[in-house]
Coordinates of C-alpha atoms in Angstrom, one line a residue:
Chain A
M1 CA -50.7 -6.3 23.0
K2 CA -50.9 -5.5 27.1
L3 CA -49.4 -2.3 28.1
I4 CA -46.5 -4.1 29.6
S5 CA -45.5 -5.2 26.6
N6 CA -45.6 -1.9 24.8
K7 CA -43.6 -0.6 27.2
T8 CA -40.7 -3.3 26.8
L9 CA -41.6 -3.0 23.2
M10 CA -41.0 0.9 23.2
V11 CA -37.7 0.3 25.4
L12 CA -36.3 -1.9 23.1
L13 CA -37.1 0.2 20.0
I14 CA -35.8 3.2 21.5
V15 CA -32.6 1.4 22.4
V16 CA -32.1 0.1 19.0
S17 CA -33.1 3.8 17.3
V18 CA -30.6 5.7 19.8
Y19 CA -27.8 2.7 19.2
G20 CA -28.1 3.4 15.3
Y21 CA -28.1 6.8 15.7
I22 CA -24.6 6.5 17.8
V23 CA -23.4 4.0 15.4
A24 CA -24.2 5.9 12.1
C25 CA -22.5 9.2 13.6
T26 CA -19.3 10.0 11.3
H27 CA -18.6 13.2 12.8
K28 CA -18.7 14.2 8.9
D29 CA -20.3 17.5 9.9
Q30 CA -18.0 18.5 12.3
V31 CA -15.7 21.7 11.1
L32 CA -12.5 20.7 10.9
P33 CA -9.2 22.4 12.4
A34 CA -7.7 25.3 10.6
Q35 CA -4.4 24.2 8.4
A36 CA -1.7 24.1 10.4
S37 CA 0.5 26.3 7.9
G38 CA -1.2 28.6 5.2
T39 CA 1.6 27.3 2.8
T40 CA 1.8 24.5 0.8
T41 CA 5.6 23.4 0.3
Y42 CA 6.8 22.0 -3.1
T43 CA 9.5 19.6 -2.7
R44 CA 12.2 19.9 -5.8
G45 CA 14.8 18.0 -6.7
N46 CA 18.5 19.8 -7.1
A47 CA 19.0 18.7 -10.8
V48 CA 21.7 20.8 -12.6
L49 CA 21.1 20.3 -16.5
L50 CA 23.5 21.9 -19.2
P51 CA 24.2 21.3 -22.6
G52 CA 27.7 21.7 -22.6
T53 CA 29.4 21.7 -25.8
L54 CA 27.2 18.6 -27.2
T55 CA 29.4 16.5 -27.4
A56 CA 27.9 13.0 -28.7
G57 CA 28.4 10.2 -25.8
D58 CA 29.1 12.8 -23.0
S59 CA 26.1 12.1 -20.4
T60 CA 26.6 15.1 -18.8
Q61 CA 25.5 17.1 -21.9
W62 CA 22.1 17.3 -22.6
K63 CA 21.0 17.7 -26.2
L64 CA 17.7 18.8 -27.8
D65 CA 15.9 16.0 -29.1
Q66 CA 14.3 18.4 -31.9
V67 CA 12.5 15.9 -33.5
H68 CA 10.5 14.7 -30.5
S69 CA 9.8 18.3 -29.5
S70 CA 7.4 20.7 -30.7
V71 CA 6.4 24.4 -30.5
L72 CA 2.4 24.6 -31.1
W73 CA -0.1 27.5 -31.3
S74 CA -3.7 27.6 -31.1
T75 CA -6.1 30.6 -31.6
A76 CA -9.9 31.2 -31.6
Y77 CA -10.8 30.9 -35.0
L78 CA -13.9 33.4 -36.0
G79 CA -14.5 34.3 -32.9
A80 CA -16.9 31.4 -32.1
A81 CA -16.0 28.2 -33.6
G82 CA -13.1 26.0 -32.5
L83 CA -9.7 26.3 -32.1
L84 CA -7.2 26.8 -34.9
T85 CA -3.9 25.1 -34.2
G86 CA -0.7 24.7 -35.7
R87 CA 2.9 23.8 -35.1
F88 CA 6.5 25.5 -36.4
N89 CA 8.3 22.6 -38.0
W90 CA 11.6 24.4 -37.5
F91 CA 12.9 25.8 -33.9
G92 CA 15.9 25.7 -32.0
I93 CA 17.2 26.8 -28.3
A94 CA 19.9 29.5 -29.4
N95 CA 20.2 33.1 -29.1
V96 CA 20.2 34.4 -32.8
T97 CA 22.4 37.5 -32.7
P98 CA 21.6 40.1 -36.0
A99 CA 24.8 38.9 -37.4
Q100 CA 23.1 35.3 -37.7
M101 CA 19.9 36.5 -38.8
T102 CA 20.3 35.0 -42.1
T103 CA 20.0 32.2 -44.5
Y104 CA 21.5 28.5 -43.9
A105 CA 21.9 26.3 -46.9
T106 CA 21.4 23.3 -44.6
A107 CA 18.8 20.7 -44.0
G108 CA 19.7 20.4 -40.1
Q109 CA 19.6 22.7 -37.4
P110 CA 21.3 25.9 -38.7
L111 CA 22.8 27.0 -35.1
K112 CA 23.7 24.9 -32.0
D113 CA 20.9 24.2 -29.3
T114 CA 22.8 25.4 -26.6
S115 CA 21.5 28.4 -25.6
W116 CA 20.0 27.6 -22.2
A117 CA 20.7 26.0 -18.6
F118 CA 18.6 24.7 -16.1
Y119 CA 19.0 24.7 -12.3
E120 CA 16.0 22.7 -10.8
N121 CA 16.4 24.3 -7.2
D122 CA 18.0 27.6 -8.2
P123 CA 16.0 29.1 -11.0
S124 CA 17.8 32.3 -10.8
K125 CA 20.6 30.3 -12.6
T126 CA 18.1 29.2 -15.2
Y127 CA 17.6 30.7 -18.6
F128 CA 17.1 30.1 -22.4
N129 CA 16.7 31.5 -25.7
G130 CA 15.0 30.0 -28.2
Y131 CA 13.5 31.0 -31.6
V132 CA 11.0 29.8 -34.4
Q133 CA 10.9 30.1 -37.8
I134 CA 7.9 31.9 -39.1
N135 CA 7.5 30.2 -42.4
T136 CA 7.1 26.7 -41.0
S137 CA 4.0 27.2 -39.5
N138 CA 2.3 24.0 -40.3
T139 CA -1.7 24.0 -39.8
G140 CA -2.2 20.6 -41.7
E141 CA -3.3 22.7 -44.9
P142 CA -0.4 23.4 -47.3
G143 CA -2.5 25.5 -49.3
R144 CA -2.7 28.2 -46.4
D145 CA 0.7 27.4 -44.9
T146 CA 2.1 28.3 -48.1
G147 CA -0.3 30.8 -49.5
C148 CA -2.2 33.2 -47.5
N149 CA -0.3 32.2 -43.9
I150 CA 2.9 33.5 -45.7
S151 CA 1.8 37.2 -46.4
A152 CA -0.4 37.5 -43.3
L153 CA 2.4 36.8 -41.2
G154 CA 5.1 39.3 -43.2
T155 CA 7.4 36.3 -44.1
V156 CA 8.7 34.6 -47.6
K157 CA 7.8 30.8 -48.3
I158 CA 10.4 28.3 -47.6
L159 CA 12.9 27.8 -50.0
P160 CA 13.9 23.7 -50.1
G161 CA 17.0 23.1 -48.3
T162 CA 17.3 26.3 -46.5
Q163 CA 16.8 27.3 -43.2
N164 CA 15.7 30.9 -42.8
L165 CA 16.7 32.9 -39.8
A166 CA 16.2 36.4 -41.5
V167 CA 14.5 39.0 -39.4
N168 CA 11.1 38.9 -41.1
N169 CA 11.2 35.0 -40.5
L170 CA 12.2 34.7 -36.9
A171 CA 10.6 34.9 -33.6
Q172 CA 12.6 34.7 -30.6
I173 CA 12.2 34.8 -26.8
H174 CA 14.9 35.2 -24.4
T175 CA 14.2 34.7 -20.6
T176 CA 14.8 37.9 -18.3
K177 CA 14.0 36.1 -14.9
V178 CA 12.9 32.6 -13.5
E179 CA 11.2 32.4 -10.4
L180 CA 9.8 29.5 -8.3
D181 CA 5.9 28.8 -8.8
P182 CA 4.6 29.2 -5.2
N183 CA 1.5 27.2 -6.5
S184 CA 3.0 24.3 -7.9
T185 CA 6.1 22.4 -8.7
G186 CA 6.5 24.8 -12.0
Y187 CA 8.5 28.1 -12.7
I188 CA 7.1 31.5 -13.5
V189 CA 9.4 32.6 -16.2
T190 CA 9.4 36.3 -17.4
F191 CA 10.9 36.7 -21.0
D192 CA 11.1 39.3 -23.8
L193 CA 9.2 38.1 -27.1
T194 CA 10.9 39.5 -30.3
W195 CA 9.1 39.2 -33.6
Q196 CA 8.6 42.0 -36.7
G197 CA 5.2 40.1 -37.9
K198 CA 3.7 42.6 -40.3
L199 CA 5.7 45.6 -38.6
T200 CA 8.5 47.3 -39.9
A201 CA 10.9 46.6 -37.6
P202 CA 10.9 43.8 -35.1
K203 CA 9.0 44.8 -31.4
T204 CA 10.1 43.4 -28.4
Q205 CA 7.5 43.1 -25.2
S206 CA 7.9 41.4 -21.7
L207 CA 6.1 38.4 -21.2
V208 CA 5.0 35.9 -18.3
G209 CA 4.8 32.3 -19.0
K210 CA 4.9 29.3 -17.2
L211 CA 7.3 26.6 -17.2
T212 CA 7.0 22.8 -16.2
Y213 CA 9.7 20.6 -15.4
V214 CA 9.3 16.8 -16.6
P215 CA 12.2 15.3 -14.3
K216 CA 15.3 13.3 -16.1
T217 CA 14.9 9.6 -15.9
N218 CA 16.7 6.6 -17.5
V219 CA 15.3 5.1 -20.6
T220 CA 16.5 1.7 -22.8
I221 CA 15.8 1.9 -26.7
G222 CA 17.2 -1.2 -27.7
T223 CA 20.6 -1.8 -26.4
A224 CA 21.1 2.0 -25.6
T225 CA 20.3 3.2 -22.0
Y226 CA 20.2 7.3 -22.0
G227 CA 19.1 10.0 -19.8
V228 CA 16.1 12.2 -20.8
F229 CA 13.8 15.1 -19.4
G230 CA 11.6 17.8 -20.4
L231 CA 10.5 21.2 -20.6
R232 CA 7.0 22.8 -21.4
L233 CA 6.6 26.7 -21.3
E234 CA 3.2 28.0 -21.8
F235 CA 2.3 31.7 -22.7
Q236 CA 0.0 33.7 -24.8
F237 CA 0.3 37.0 -26.5
N238 CA -1.9 39.4 -28.4
C239 CA -0.8 39.2 -32.0
R240 CA -2.4 42.3 -32.8
D241 CA 0.7 43.9 -31.1
Y242 CA 3.0 42.4 -34.0
G243 CA 0.4 43.9 -36.8
I244 CA -1.3 40.9 -37.5
V245 CA -4.6 41.9 -39.0
S246 CA -7.1 39.1 -39.7
T247 CA -10.9 39.0 -39.0
S248 CA -10.7 35.1 -38.8
I249 CA -8.5 34.5 -35.7
G250 CA -8.5 36.0 -32.5
D251 CA -6.3 38.2 -30.8
N252 CA -4.7 35.9 -28.2
I253 CA -2.5 33.4 -29.2
A254 CA -1.6 30.3 -27.0
I255 CA 2.0 29.1 -27.4
Q256 CA 3.0 25.5 -25.9
V257 CA 6.5 24.8 -26.1
N258 CA 7.5 21.0 -25.7
V259 CA 11.2 20.3 -25.6
N260 CA 12.8 17.3 -24.7
F261 CA 16.6 16.6 -24.0
N262 CA 18.6 13.5 -24.0
N263 CA 22.2 12.9 -22.7
K264 CA 23.1 10.3 -25.9
Chain B
M1 CA -29.6 -6.0 0.0
D2 CA -28.6 -7.7 -3.4
N3 CA -26.0 -6.3 -5.3
S4 CA -28.0 -3.9 -7.4
F5 CA -27.5 -0.4 -6.6
F6 CA -31.3 0.2 -7.7
A7 CA -32.6 -2.4 -5.7
Y8 CA -30.9 -0.8 -2.6
L9 CA -32.6 2.3 -3.5
Q10 CA -35.8 1.0 -3.7
L11 CA -35.2 -0.6 -0.4
L12 CA -34.5 2.7 1.0
E13 CA -37.8 4.3 -0.4
I14 CA -39.6 1.5 1.5
M15 CA -37.8 2.0 4.7
A16 CA -38.5 5.5 4.6
F17 CA -42.0 5.0 4.4
F18 CA -42.5 1.9 6.8
S19 CA -39.6 1.9 9.1
G20 CA -40.5 4.7 11.5
Y21 CA -44.1 3.1 12.4
P22 CA -43.1 0.6 15.2
L23 CA -41.8 3.3 17.4
V24 CA -44.5 5.8 16.7
Y25 CA -46.9 2.6 17.7
A26 CA -45.1 1.8 20.8
F27 CA -44.8 5.5 21.7
V28 CA -48.9 6.0 21.0
Q29 CA -49.7 2.7 23.2
V30 CA -47.5 3.4 26.2
S31 CA -48.5 7.0 26.5
L32 CA -52.0 6.9 25.6
G33 CA -52.9 3.5 26.6
K34 CA -53.6 4.4 30.3
K35 CA -55.3 7.4 29.7
I36 CA -59.0 6.0 29.2
M37 CA -60.6 9.1 29.7
A38 CA -63.9 9.9 27.9
N39 CA -63.1 13.5 27.4
N40 CA -59.8 13.0 26.1
F41 CA -60.2 12.9 22.3
V42 CA -56.6 12.0 21.6
A43 CA -56.1 9.4 24.1
R44 CA -59.5 7.7 23.3
V45 CA -58.9 7.2 19.5
G46 CA -55.0 7.6 19.2
P47 CA -54.5 3.8 19.4
S48 CA -57.4 2.7 17.0
A49 CA -56.2 5.6 14.7
L50 CA -52.7 3.8 14.4
P51 CA -53.5 1.3 11.7
Y52 CA -55.2 4.0 9.8
S53 CA -52.1 6.0 9.7
Y54 CA -50.4 3.2 8.8
A55 CA -52.8 2.6 5.8
L56 CA -52.3 6.1 4.8
V57 CA -48.6 5.8 4.6
G58 CA -49.1 3.0 2.6
M59 CA -51.4 4.8 0.6
L60 CA -48.6 7.6 -0.1
F61 CA -46.4 5.1 -0.9
L62 CA -48.5 3.7 -3.5
G63 CA -48.8 7.2 -4.9
F64 CA -45.1 7.8 -4.9
Q65 CA -44.6 4.5 -7.0
L66 CA -47.2 5.6 -9.5
K67 CA -45.8 8.9 -9.9
K68 CA -42.3 7.4 -10.5
I69 CA -43.9 4.9 -13.2
F70 CA -45.9 7.9 -14.8
A71 CA -43.1 10.7 -14.9
A72 CA -40.8 8.1 -16.5
F73 CA -43.1 7.5 -19.2
A74 CA -42.2 3.7 -18.1
I75 CA -45.3 1.9 -17.8
D76 CA -44.2 -0.7 -20.1
H77 CA -41.2 -1.2 -17.9
A78 CA -42.9 -1.0 -14.6
A79 CA -42.0 -4.9 -14.0
V80 CA -38.3 -4.1 -14.6
S81 CA -38.1 -0.9 -12.8
I82 CA -39.3 -2.8 -9.6
Q83 CA -36.6 -3.9 -7.8
Q84 CA -38.1 -5.8 -4.6
P85 CA -41.1 -7.3 -6.0
W86 CA -41.8 -9.2 -2.9
L87 CA -40.8 -6.4 -0.3
M88 CA -42.9 -4.0 -2.2
L89 CA -46.0 -6.2 -2.5
W90 CA -45.5 -6.5 1.4
A91 CA -45.3 -2.9 1.6
L92 CA -48.6 -2.3 -0.6
L93 CA -50.3 -4.3 1.7
A94 CA -50.5 -1.7 4.2
M95 CA -53.6 -0.1 2.5
L96 CA -55.7 -3.3 3.7
F97 CA -55.6 -1.1 7.1
W98 CA -58.5 1.0 5.5
V99 CA -60.4 -2.0 6.1
P100 CA -62.1 -1.7 9.5
Y101 CA -62.1 -5.4 10.3
V102 CA -58.4 -5.6 9.7
A103 CA -57.6 -2.2 11.5
K104 CA -59.4 -3.3 14.7
N105 CA -56.4 -5.7 15.7
T106 CA -53.8 -2.8 15.9
V107 CA -51.0 -5.1 16.7
L108 CA -51.3 -6.4 13.2
S109 CA -49.9 -2.9 11.6
L110 CA -47.0 -3.4 14.1
L111 CA -46.0 -7.1 12.9
H112 CA -46.4 -5.7 9.5
S113 CA -44.1 -2.7 9.9
L114 CA -41.5 -4.8 11.8
V115 CA -40.5 -6.3 8.7
F116 CA -39.0 -2.9 7.7
F117 CA -37.7 -2.1 11.0
L118 CA -35.9 -5.4 11.3
Y119 CA -34.1 -4.8 8.0
L120 CA -32.4 -1.5 9.6
V121 CA -32.0 -3.7 13.1
W122 CA -30.1 -6.0 10.6
E123 CA -28.0 -3.7 9.0
T124 CA -27.0 -2.2 12.1
F125 CA -26.2 -5.0 14.3
L126 CA -25.2 -7.6 11.9
K127 CA -23.1 -5.4 9.3
R128 CA -21.8 -3.5 11.7
N129 CA -18.0 -5.2 10.8
Q130 CA -18.5 -4.5 7.1
P131 CA -15.7 -2.3 5.9
S132 CA -15.8 0.0 2.8
D133 CA -18.6 2.1 2.5
F134 CA -20.6 0.7 5.4
G135 CA -20.6 4.0 7.7
N136 CA -21.8 6.1 5.0
M137 CA -24.7 3.6 4.2
L138 CA -25.6 3.5 7.9
Q139 CA -25.7 7.1 8.4
N140 CA -27.9 7.4 5.1
D141 CA -30.4 4.6 6.9
V142 CA -30.4 6.6 10.0
H143 CA -31.3 9.9 8.0
V144 CA -34.2 7.7 6.0
Y145 CA -35.2 6.5 9.7
T146 CA -35.6 9.6 10.9
S147 CA -37.5 10.9 7.7
S148 CA -40.0 7.7 8.4
L149 CA -40.5 8.6 11.9
L150 CA -41.6 12.1 10.9
L151 CA -43.9 10.8 8.3
N152 CA -45.6 8.3 10.2
F153 CA -46.0 10.9 13.2
F154 CA -47.6 13.5 10.7
S155 CA -49.6 10.9 9.2
L156 CA -51.2 10.1 12.6
C157 CA -51.8 13.6 13.6
L158 CA -53.5 13.9 10.2
I159 CA -56.2 10.8 10.9
L160 CA -56.4 12.3 14.5
L161 CA -57.4 15.5 12.8
A162 CA -59.7 14.0 10.3
A163 CA -61.5 12.0 13.1
F164 CA -61.8 14.8 15.3
F165 CA -63.4 16.9 12.3
Y166 CA -65.5 13.7 11.3
Q167 CA -66.7 13.3 15.0
K168 CA -67.6 17.4 15.3
M169 CA -69.7 16.7 12.1
G170 CA -71.5 13.8 13.1
K171 CA -72.4 15.6 16.5
R172 CA -73.6 18.7 14.5
Q173 CA -75.8 16.2 12.1
I174 CA -77.3 14.8 15.5
T175 CA -78.2 17.9 17.3
N176 CA -79.8 18.9 14.0

């Protein structure tokens, strides 16, 4: 190939190469400009959801859908194996006063689930008081649930047809402060956990959990249309603080409360 | 490129070895082609060393492919692992430039490597308006092209170095 041809070839190759480099430049290595604002703004609605008097058919009054709700617990098993998990079969959203801490001969909820209020955009007005019956802990193993778990948790066995809200069978939470979570659309909840456990008297300690609101929506089941919404509370506590002694479960107990409401 | 991701990867491998050669070839021919000076070793040997450097790249490519096949214990599946058989065969033909008779005609090495370079051109010009991930693919092609330029340049340097020492040793033997 003659020299002039080589020159032409080189010019062509250089032009094509440079063009390729220019076209391929995506500016991805450029440093992005700083974020305009250091904080992320979360938009919340202004739903106000209240229990009222639980009048059936009043769509402004929201009722706990207990059969579609759950209180779940989990803890490390033997420190190294997988999680040991379970749920409480009976729970409610009521403030159980000392006078009400007794047994109830009923197959349903012993107290009305009305001790709560939820203001989506004004958490200072939001509150809830809830309880679980400790002896209804259900790990799926009846031998354990009605056996060693009963004595280990300092309670008594279930009496059929009876709801036991006695002090030794009751764990309660009472919110003391609900705030907007700056890092999510949820809420930071400060509350008191009261439980006797294996102690001689109930013990109260302040804990912090995270509350998530599942916005209300309308559903149609069959011919009925009604509203639903959900709340999820997650927190952890140290069971040793309540006198629970065990070499097979961890100190930390994680609790997840999933409660669903409807306005039927 | 067909629809196979692995075929595309193999194409990139081939481009990484061979697509940079035409520019190195043109650069050497233009910059050294006029300098017919008996005392300038690089100017004298450079253009004729081009096919050998190309053959060296071809040999490195063969080594790379063999390493892949042996490392994956995939000898039985070698045929399956070759996604671009014709292009790979064409690439391995580069080793023919070790044969002095073939290497004598330096322009043949250019023509051989233009196949790979033209693929780049095709990607750049003809697929310019393709949507989706085309920008990222093109950027990757250009990275591969840059690597190829460097590989072919260093390959030429290595051949020139070898030729230089070979010449020195030859002279020493004559004087002895």
